[in-house]
Amino acid sequence: MMNYDVIIVGGGLAGLTASIYLSKKGLSVLVLEKSPYPHHRVCGEYVSNEVRPFLEFLGLDLKELGAVSIETFSLSNQKGKKLSCTLPLGGFGISRYALDNALYQLALKQGVQIVFETVSSIIHDGGQFFVQSKEKEYKGKMVIGAFGKRSILDKTMNRLFIHGKSPWLGVKCHFQGMDYPENEVSLHCFPGGYGGLSMVENGVVNFCYLTNYQSFQRYRNIDSFNEEVVSKNPFLKKFLESAHPVFKNPLSIAQISFAKKEVVHDHILMCGDSAGLIHPLCGNGMAMAIHAGKIASDVIVRFYTKKTYSRADMEKNYKILWKSNFNSRLYFGRKIQTMITNPLMVNSVFSIIPNSGTFLSTIIKRTHGKPILV
């Protein structure tokens, strides 16, 4: 049995970017991902430019992928009043279908081994990890957990957050045939939730929304909910009436948890949504996942290159770096979501704040980071 330097469980943004970076540093890397590429994921699909330097360092050509430059952000309340501002760093729109597949191809070229299997357990024993799938067992000295928002592994490992109830449901669909500003990412409130719009490659607009399951379950299906609830926001009503869905059926994911999670669990370094999920404000979770992959990779490389740097040192350092980069952003994400899902609060904010962009700029500064140095 081959003993890998690093096994990464999950081939999303955090897992793939970490695999490429670690392989560039000379480490043997295995990625275990349950679904072959390319495939869609429930995601906002706007990425802050804070991670652009790192992606380009890895060898990703965003222009070649058709990524759309995004420069402005807007927010509307349920009545249709709108605030707008310029994004300080800007960003780009790209589908997970295209981005994940491009990173997958880069990983293969870099020598990363990628196996499409579902992992059933991860056991740490005597300084080694034993990662079990339905097909076989894999052995590695380090494991990165990048298996997403909610996984069977969370139950297997008895992680604390998995026992709590989560009322949130995410829905995503791509649309064509509407007039939508190419350079804007927008967030629109409706009763019981909010949805984001942004353009991705090939003139397609991604619509991804989050809603309280209690609100959703009163309706027969997603189409009925869109017509009866989502369309109460004038902007979303106009969008849904003029746009044509690209997907045969929308994608959805239930029981999305925004609860605090352990950043290190049984010596596994958690990355991306496995470590903590930010509320989808400006879609910044994609950038955070990529950044977390870089942070985890850096401490692992240090572990392998510095003899006096123990596993305990590495885990402690990772926790500190993760919290210093993301804790504040997650905190303000929770606070802002509480506000924008409360009609009285959000309407009072809109009634007293002029369309100066100051309020939105504050949201962006609190939930975005600085460009990653490479």
Short mmCIF file of C-alpha atoms in Angstrom, two decimals:
data_model
loop_
_atom_site.label_atom_id
_atom_site.label_comp_id
_atom_site.label_asym_id
_atom_site.label_seq_id
_atom_site.Cartn_x
_atom_site.Cartn_y
_atom_site.Cartn_z
CA MET A 1 0.00 0.00 0.00
CA MET A 2 1.42 3.38 -1.04
CA ASN A 3 1.88 5.84 1.83
CA TYR A 4 0.96 9.30 0.55
CA ASP A 5 2.37 12.49 2.04
CA VAL A 6 -1.13 14.01 1.92
CA ILE A 7 -4.58 12.54 1.29
CA ILE A 8 -7.29 15.08 0.51
CA VAL A 9 -10.87 13.93 1.01
CA GLY A 10 -13.05 16.03 -1.28
CA GLY A 11 -12.27 17.53 -4.66
CA GLY A 12 -13.93 20.92 -4.47
CA LEU A 13 -12.14 24.28 -4.57
CA ALA A 14 -10.23 23.82 -1.31
CA GLY A 15 -9.23 20.25 -2.07
CA LEU A 16 -8.15 20.79 -5.67
CA THR A 17 -6.19 24.01 -5.11
CA ALA A 18 -4.43 22.47 -2.09
CA SER A 19 -3.56 19.37 -4.12
CA ILE A 20 -1.95 21.39 -6.92
CA TYR A 21 -0.01 23.60 -4.50
CA LEU A 22 1.25 20.67 -2.41
CA SER A 23 2.28 18.75 -5.50
CA LYS A 24 4.20 21.80 -6.74
CA LYS A 25 6.06 21.66 -3.43
CA GLY A 26 7.16 18.10 -4.14
CA LEU A 27 4.72 16.14 -1.97
CA SER A 28 2.83 13.02 -3.07
CA VAL A 29 -0.91 13.81 -3.05
CA LEU A 30 -4.05 11.72 -3.41
CA VAL A 31 -7.50 13.31 -3.85
CA LEU A 32 -10.59 11.22 -3.16
CA GLU A 33 -13.72 12.74 -4.75
CA LYS A 34 -17.10 11.04 -4.99
CA SER A 35 -18.24 12.45 -8.37
CA PRO A 36 -16.38 12.57 -11.72
CA TYR A 37 -15.81 15.99 -13.30
CA PRO A 38 -17.29 18.11 -14.66
CA HIS A 39 -20.35 18.57 -12.44
CA HIS A 40 -22.41 21.42 -11.06
CA ARG A 41 -22.61 22.36 -7.38
CA VAL A 42 -25.03 24.54 -5.40
CA CYS A 43 -22.91 27.69 -5.21
CA GLY A 44 -23.05 31.46 -5.77
CA GLU A 45 -20.29 31.34 -8.41
CA TYR A 46 -18.89 34.81 -7.75
CA VAL A 47 -15.23 34.84 -6.66
CA SER A 48 -13.44 37.77 -5.05
CA ASN A 49 -10.20 38.87 -6.70
CA GLU A 50 -8.41 38.24 -3.40
CA VAL A 51 -7.65 34.72 -4.69
CA ARG A 52 -6.84 35.60 -8.31
CA PRO A 53 -3.03 35.85 -7.73
CA PHE A 54 -3.00 32.39 -6.13
CA LEU A 55 -5.10 30.80 -8.89
CA GLU A 56 -2.84 32.29 -11.54
CA PHE A 57 0.22 31.02 -9.64
CA LEU A 58 -1.28 27.52 -9.79
CA GLY A 59 -1.50 27.89 -13.56
CA LEU A 60 -5.18 28.71 -14.04
CA ASP A 61 -6.03 30.93 -17.03
CA LEU A 62 -9.29 32.61 -16.00
CA LYS A 63 -9.59 34.52 -19.27
CA GLU A 64 -9.35 31.29 -21.25
CA LEU A 65 -12.14 29.83 -19.11
CA GLY A 66 -14.39 32.76 -19.99
CA ALA A 67 -14.56 34.21 -16.47
CA VAL A 68 -16.62 37.42 -16.36
CA SER A 69 -15.17 40.51 -14.66
CA ILE A 70 -17.45 41.79 -11.87
CA GLU A 71 -17.02 45.29 -10.47
CA THR A 72 -20.25 46.27 -8.68
CA PHE A 73 -22.51 44.90 -5.95
CA SER A 74 -26.17 45.69 -5.33
CA LEU A 75 -28.70 44.74 -2.67
CA SER A 76 -32.50 45.04 -2.80
CA ASN A 77 -35.08 44.62 -0.05
CA GLN A 78 -38.38 42.79 -0.46
CA LYS A 79 -40.10 45.95 -1.71
CA GLY A 80 -37.53 46.41 -4.47
CA LYS A 81 -35.56 49.34 -3.08
CA LYS A 82 -31.97 48.99 -4.23
CA LEU A 83 -28.55 50.02 -2.93
CA SER A 84 -25.37 49.73 -5.03
CA CYS A 85 -21.63 50.18 -4.62
CA THR A 86 -18.33 49.44 -6.31
CA LEU A 87 -16.49 46.32 -5.15
CA PRO A 88 -13.11 47.43 -3.71
CA LEU A 89 -11.17 44.49 -5.15
CA GLY A 90 -13.67 43.36 -7.74
CA GLY A 91 -14.07 39.75 -8.70
CA PHE A 92 -15.12 37.39 -11.43
CA GLY A 93 -17.99 35.08 -12.28
CA ILE A 94 -17.26 31.49 -13.24
CA SER A 95 -19.35 28.33 -12.90
CA ARG A 96 -18.22 25.55 -10.61
CA TYR A 97 -18.74 23.25 -13.61
CA ALA A 98 -15.95 25.04 -15.49
CA LEU A 99 -13.72 26.04 -12.57
CA ASP A 100 -13.60 22.69 -10.78
CA ASN A 101 -12.96 20.86 -14.04
CA ALA A 102 -10.12 23.22 -14.99
CA LEU A 103 -8.51 22.72 -11.56
CA TYR A 104 -8.96 18.96 -11.93
CA GLN A 105 -7.10 19.02 -15.25
CA LEU A 106 -4.32 21.13 -13.69
CA ALA A 107 -4.03 18.70 -10.79
CA LEU A 108 -3.64 15.75 -13.14
CA LYS A 109 -0.92 17.57 -15.10
CA GLN A 110 0.86 18.34 -11.83
CA GLY A 111 0.97 14.65 -10.92
CA VAL A 112 -1.82 14.54 -8.34
CA GLN A 113 -3.54 11.14 -8.17
CA ILE A 114 -7.31 11.53 -8.22
CA VAL A 115 -9.66 8.64 -7.48
CA PHE A 116 -13.46 8.84 -7.71
CA GLU A 117 -14.67 7.02 -4.64
CA THR A 118 -16.83 7.80 -1.62
CA VAL A 119 -14.89 7.76 1.66
CA SER A 120 -16.62 5.96 4.50
CA SER A 121 -14.12 6.50 7.34
CA ILE A 122 -10.87 8.23 8.30
CA ILE A 123 -8.85 6.73 11.15
CA HIS A 124 -5.70 8.19 12.70
CA ASP A 125 -3.42 5.69 14.43
CA GLY A 126 0.22 6.01 15.42
CA GLY A 127 0.95 9.06 13.29
CA GLN A 128 -0.68 7.54 10.19
CA PHE A 129 -4.09 7.93 8.59
CA PHE A 130 -6.09 5.07 7.14
CA VAL A 131 -8.76 6.31 4.74
CA GLN A 132 -11.38 3.73 3.85
CA SER A 133 -13.66 3.78 0.80
CA LYS A 134 -16.05 1.12 -0.46
CA GLU A 135 -13.33 -0.10 -2.82
CA LYS A 136 -10.10 -0.05 -0.81
CA GLU A 137 -8.03 1.50 1.97
CA TYR A 138 -5.51 4.31 1.49
CA LYS A 139 -2.64 5.26 3.79
CA GLY A 140 -1.21 8.74 4.34
CA LYS A 141 0.70 10.80 6.86
CA MET A 142 -1.55 13.89 6.54
CA VAL A 143 -5.24 14.29 5.73
CA ILE A 144 -7.10 17.40 4.63
CA GLY A 145 -10.88 17.23 5.06
CA ALA A 146 -12.46 19.16 2.20
CA PHE A 147 -15.70 17.25 1.82
CA GLY A 148 -18.11 20.18 1.84
CA LYS A 149 -21.05 21.55 3.77
CA ARG A 150 -22.46 18.29 5.07
CA SER A 151 -21.19 14.73 4.62
CA ILE A 152 -21.74 11.23 5.91
CA LEU A 153 -18.20 11.57 7.27
CA ASP A 154 -19.40 14.29 9.64
CA LYS A 155 -21.72 11.71 11.20
CA THR A 156 -19.08 8.98 11.17
CA MET A 157 -16.63 11.28 12.98
CA ASN A 158 -19.37 12.45 15.36
CA ARG A 159 -18.64 16.13 14.71
CA LEU A 160 -20.53 18.41 17.08
CA PHE A 161 -22.37 20.56 14.52
CA ILE A 162 -23.98 17.56 12.81
CA HIS A 163 -26.29 16.97 15.80
CA GLY A 164 -27.90 20.39 15.52
CA LYS A 165 -30.88 21.08 13.30
CA SER A 166 -30.36 23.44 10.38
CA PRO A 167 -33.38 25.01 8.68
CA TRP A 168 -31.63 26.27 5.54
CA LEU A 169 -32.19 25.05 1.99
CA GLY A 170 -30.05 26.11 -0.99
CA VAL A 171 -31.37 26.16 -4.58
CA LYS A 172 -29.41 26.90 -7.77
CA CYS A 173 -30.17 27.13 -11.48
CA HIS A 174 -28.52 28.67 -14.56
CA PHE A 175 -30.54 30.94 -16.84
CA GLN A 176 -30.31 32.48 -20.30
CA GLY A 177 -32.30 34.94 -22.39
CA MET A 178 -32.50 37.88 -20.00
CA ASP A 179 -30.90 41.32 -19.91
CA TYR A 180 -28.61 41.25 -16.87
CA PRO A 181 -25.63 43.57 -16.26
CA GLU A 182 -22.48 41.55 -16.90
CA ASN A 183 -20.29 43.29 -14.33
CA GLU A 184 -22.66 43.07 -11.33
CA VAL A 185 -23.28 40.60 -8.54
CA SER A 186 -26.56 41.29 -6.77
CA LEU A 187 -28.38 40.05 -3.68
CA HIS A 188 -32.18 40.26 -3.40
CA CYS A 189 -34.33 39.67 -0.32
CA PHE A 190 -37.64 37.80 -0.39
CA PRO A 191 -39.82 36.44 2.45
CA GLY A 192 -37.82 33.85 4.35
CA GLY A 193 -34.62 34.14 2.34
CA TYR A 194 -32.46 35.89 -0.24
CA GLY A 195 -30.96 35.10 -3.63
CA GLY A 196 -27.89 36.09 -5.60
CA LEU A 197 -27.51 36.78 -9.31
CA SER A 198 -24.25 36.94 -11.23
CA MET A 199 -23.10 36.19 -14.75
CA VAL A 200 -20.73 33.32 -15.48
CA GLU A 201 -19.13 32.16 -18.73
CA ASN A 202 -21.02 31.98 -22.06
CA GLY A 203 -23.59 34.64 -21.18
CA VAL A 204 -25.26 32.46 -18.55
CA VAL A 205 -26.60 33.95 -15.30
CA ASN A 206 -26.37 31.93 -12.08
CA PHE A 207 -29.29 32.29 -9.65
CA CYS A 208 -28.64 30.75 -6.27
CA TYR A 209 -30.81 31.36 -3.22
CA LEU A 210 -31.05 30.40 0.42
CA THR A 211 -34.38 29.99 2.18
CA ASN A 212 -35.80 28.77 5.44
CA TYR A 213 -37.08 25.24 4.94
CA GLN A 214 -40.17 26.04 7.01
CA SER A 215 -41.15 28.63 4.42
CA PHE A 216 -40.38 26.31 1.50
CA GLN A 217 -42.21 23.19 2.69
CA ARG A 218 -45.63 24.84 2.35
CA TYR A 219 -45.27 24.73 -1.44
CA ARG A 220 -45.42 21.81 -3.87
CA ASN A 221 -42.08 22.32 -5.55
CA ILE A 222 -39.35 24.83 -6.44
CA ASP A 223 -41.34 26.32 -9.34
CA SER A 224 -44.30 27.03 -7.06
CA PHE A 225 -42.05 28.53 -4.41
CA ASN A 226 -40.34 30.75 -6.99
CA GLU A 227 -43.70 31.97 -8.28
CA GLU A 228 -45.38 32.50 -4.92
CA VAL A 229 -42.51 33.63 -2.68
CA VAL A 230 -39.27 34.45 -4.49
CA SER A 231 -41.14 36.60 -7.00
CA LYS A 232 -42.41 38.89 -4.25
CA ASN A 233 -39.13 40.74 -4.80
CA PRO A 234 -39.75 42.90 -7.92
CA PHE A 235 -36.22 42.35 -9.30
CA LEU A 236 -36.46 38.57 -8.96
CA LYS A 237 -40.00 38.56 -10.36
CA LYS A 238 -38.81 40.36 -13.50
CA PHE A 239 -35.80 38.08 -13.77
CA LEU A 240 -37.78 34.83 -13.48
CA GLU A 241 -40.42 36.03 -15.95
CA SER A 242 -37.86 36.91 -18.63
CA ALA A 243 -35.21 34.22 -18.10
CA HIS A 244 -35.15 30.66 -19.41
CA PRO A 245 -33.64 27.88 -17.26
CA VAL A 246 -30.66 26.02 -18.66
CA PHE A 247 -30.94 23.09 -16.25
CA LYS A 248 -33.71 20.54 -16.71
CA ASN A 249 -34.18 20.64 -12.95
CA PRO A 250 -32.73 23.07 -10.37
CA LEU A 251 -30.09 21.78 -7.96
CA SER A 252 -30.83 21.86 -4.25
CA ILE A 253 -29.18 21.02 -0.96
CA ALA A 254 -30.95 20.77 2.41
CA GLN A 255 -29.87 21.20 6.04
CA ILE A 256 -27.14 23.72 5.32
CA SER A 257 -25.45 24.44 8.63
CA PHE A 258 -23.81 27.74 9.55
CA ALA A 259 -22.90 26.48 13.01
CA LYS A 260 -19.33 26.67 14.25
CA LYS A 261 -17.19 23.67 13.29
CA GLU A 262 -13.89 22.26 14.51
CA VAL A 263 -11.05 23.46 12.30
CA VAL A 264 -8.98 20.40 13.31
CA HIS A 265 -10.77 17.16 14.13
CA ASP A 266 -8.81 14.06 15.16
CA HIS A 267 -5.69 15.53 13.50
CA ILE A 268 -7.54 16.17 10.20
CA LEU A 269 -7.10 19.74 8.88
CA MET A 270 -10.55 20.88 7.80
CA CYS A 271 -10.79 23.17 4.75
CA GLY A 272 -13.50 25.13 2.98
CA ASP A 273 -17.08 24.42 4.02
CA SER A 274 -15.88 21.48 6.16
CA ALA A 275 -14.24 24.03 8.49
CA GLY A 276 -16.90 26.73 8.42
CA LEU A 277 -19.55 28.07 6.09
CA ILE A 278 -20.04 31.80 5.53
CA HIS A 279 -23.51 33.07 4.74
CA PRO A 280 -23.71 33.63 0.97
CA LEU A 281 -23.18 37.38 0.90
CA CYS A 282 -21.39 38.32 -2.34
CA GLY A 283 -20.59 34.63 -2.82
CA ASN A 284 -17.34 34.96 -0.89
CA GLY A 285 -17.34 31.37 0.31
CA MET A 286 -15.52 30.30 -2.87
CA ALA A 287 -12.62 32.65 -2.13
CA MET A 288 -12.50 31.51 1.50
CA ALA A 289 -12.32 27.85 0.47
CA ILE A 290 -9.42 28.53 -1.88
CA HIS A 291 -7.63 30.61 0.76
CA ALA A 292 -8.12 27.88 3.39
CA GLY A 293 -6.55 25.36 1.02
CA LYS A 294 -3.50 27.60 0.73
CA ILE A 295 -3.21 28.02 4.52
CA ALA A 296 -3.48 24.26 5.17
CA SER A 297 -0.92 23.54 2.45
CA ASP A 298 1.57 26.03 3.87
CA VAL A 299 1.57 24.48 7.35
CA ILE A 300 1.83 20.97 5.88
CA VAL A 301 4.81 21.98 3.73
CA ARG A 302 6.44 23.48 6.80
CA PHE A 303 5.84 20.22 8.70
CA TYR A 304 7.67 18.27 6.00
CA THR A 305 10.55 20.70 5.59
CA LYS A 306 11.26 21.75 9.19
CA LYS A 307 12.26 18.91 11.52
CA THR A 308 11.49 20.83 14.72
CA TYR A 309 7.93 21.63 13.55
CA SER A 310 5.77 18.89 15.08
CA ARG A 311 2.27 17.77 14.17
CA ALA A 312 1.03 19.53 17.30
CA ASP A 313 2.78 22.74 16.19
CA MET A 314 1.23 22.41 12.73
CA GLU A 315 -2.30 21.90 14.06
CA LYS A 316 -1.99 24.76 16.52
CA ASN A 317 -0.64 27.07 13.84
CA TYR A 318 -3.38 26.11 11.40
CA LYS A 319 -6.08 26.89 13.95
CA ILE A 320 -4.55 30.29 14.65
CA LEU A 321 -4.17 31.19 10.97
CA TRP A 322 -7.64 29.95 10.08
CA LYS A 323 -9.28 31.92 12.88
CA SER A 324 -7.31 35.10 12.19
CA ASN A 325 -8.34 35.01 8.52
CA PHE A 326 -11.93 33.82 8.77
CA ASN A 327 -13.50 34.08 12.26
CA SER A 328 -14.39 37.75 11.94
CA ARG A 329 -15.80 37.23 8.46
CA LEU A 330 -18.00 34.36 9.62
CA TYR A 331 -19.20 36.38 12.62
CA PHE A 332 -20.25 39.37 10.54
CA GLY A 333 -21.79 37.06 7.94
CA ARG A 334 -24.08 35.65 10.64
CA LYS A 335 -25.01 39.12 11.89
CA ILE A 336 -25.73 40.47 8.42
CA GLN A 337 -27.85 37.46 7.51
CA THR A 338 -29.94 37.95 10.64
CA MET A 339 -30.61 41.49 9.48
CA ILE A 340 -31.43 40.87 5.82
CA THR A 341 -33.79 37.96 6.59
CA ASN A 342 -35.78 40.17 8.99
CA PRO A 343 -38.12 42.38 6.89
CA LEU A 344 -38.55 45.00 9.62
CA MET A 345 -34.82 45.36 10.14
CA VAL A 346 -33.85 45.47 6.49
CA ASN A 347 -36.67 47.87 5.56
CA SER A 348 -35.71 50.23 8.38
CA VAL A 349 -32.09 50.17 7.19
CA PHE A 350 -33.16 50.98 3.64
CA SER A 351 -35.39 53.80 4.85
CA ILE A 352 -32.63 55.63 6.72
CA ILE A 353 -29.59 54.91 4.52
CA PRO A 354 -29.22 56.84 1.26
CA ASN A 355 -27.91 55.04 -1.81
CA SER A 356 -24.35 56.11 -1.08
CA GLY A 357 -22.85 52.65 -1.01
CA THR A 358 -21.48 53.17 2.52
CA PHE A 359 -23.61 50.43 4.04
CA LEU A 360 -22.72 47.92 1.32
CA SER A 361 -19.04 48.82 1.45
CA THR A 362 -19.10 47.97 5.16
CA ILE A 363 -20.59 44.53 4.40
CA ILE A 364 -17.93 43.85 1.78
CA LYS A 365 -15.04 44.96 3.98
CA ARG A 366 -16.28 42.79 6.84
CA THR A 367 -16.75 39.64 4.75
CA HIS A 368 -13.81 39.85 2.31
CA GLY A 369 -10.08 39.44 2.77
CA LYS A 370 -6.89 40.83 1.31
CA PRO A 371 -5.21 39.39 -1.80
CA ILE A 372 -3.33 36.15 -1.10
CA LEU A 373 0.44 36.57 -1.38
CA VAL A 374 2.31 33.87 -3.30
#
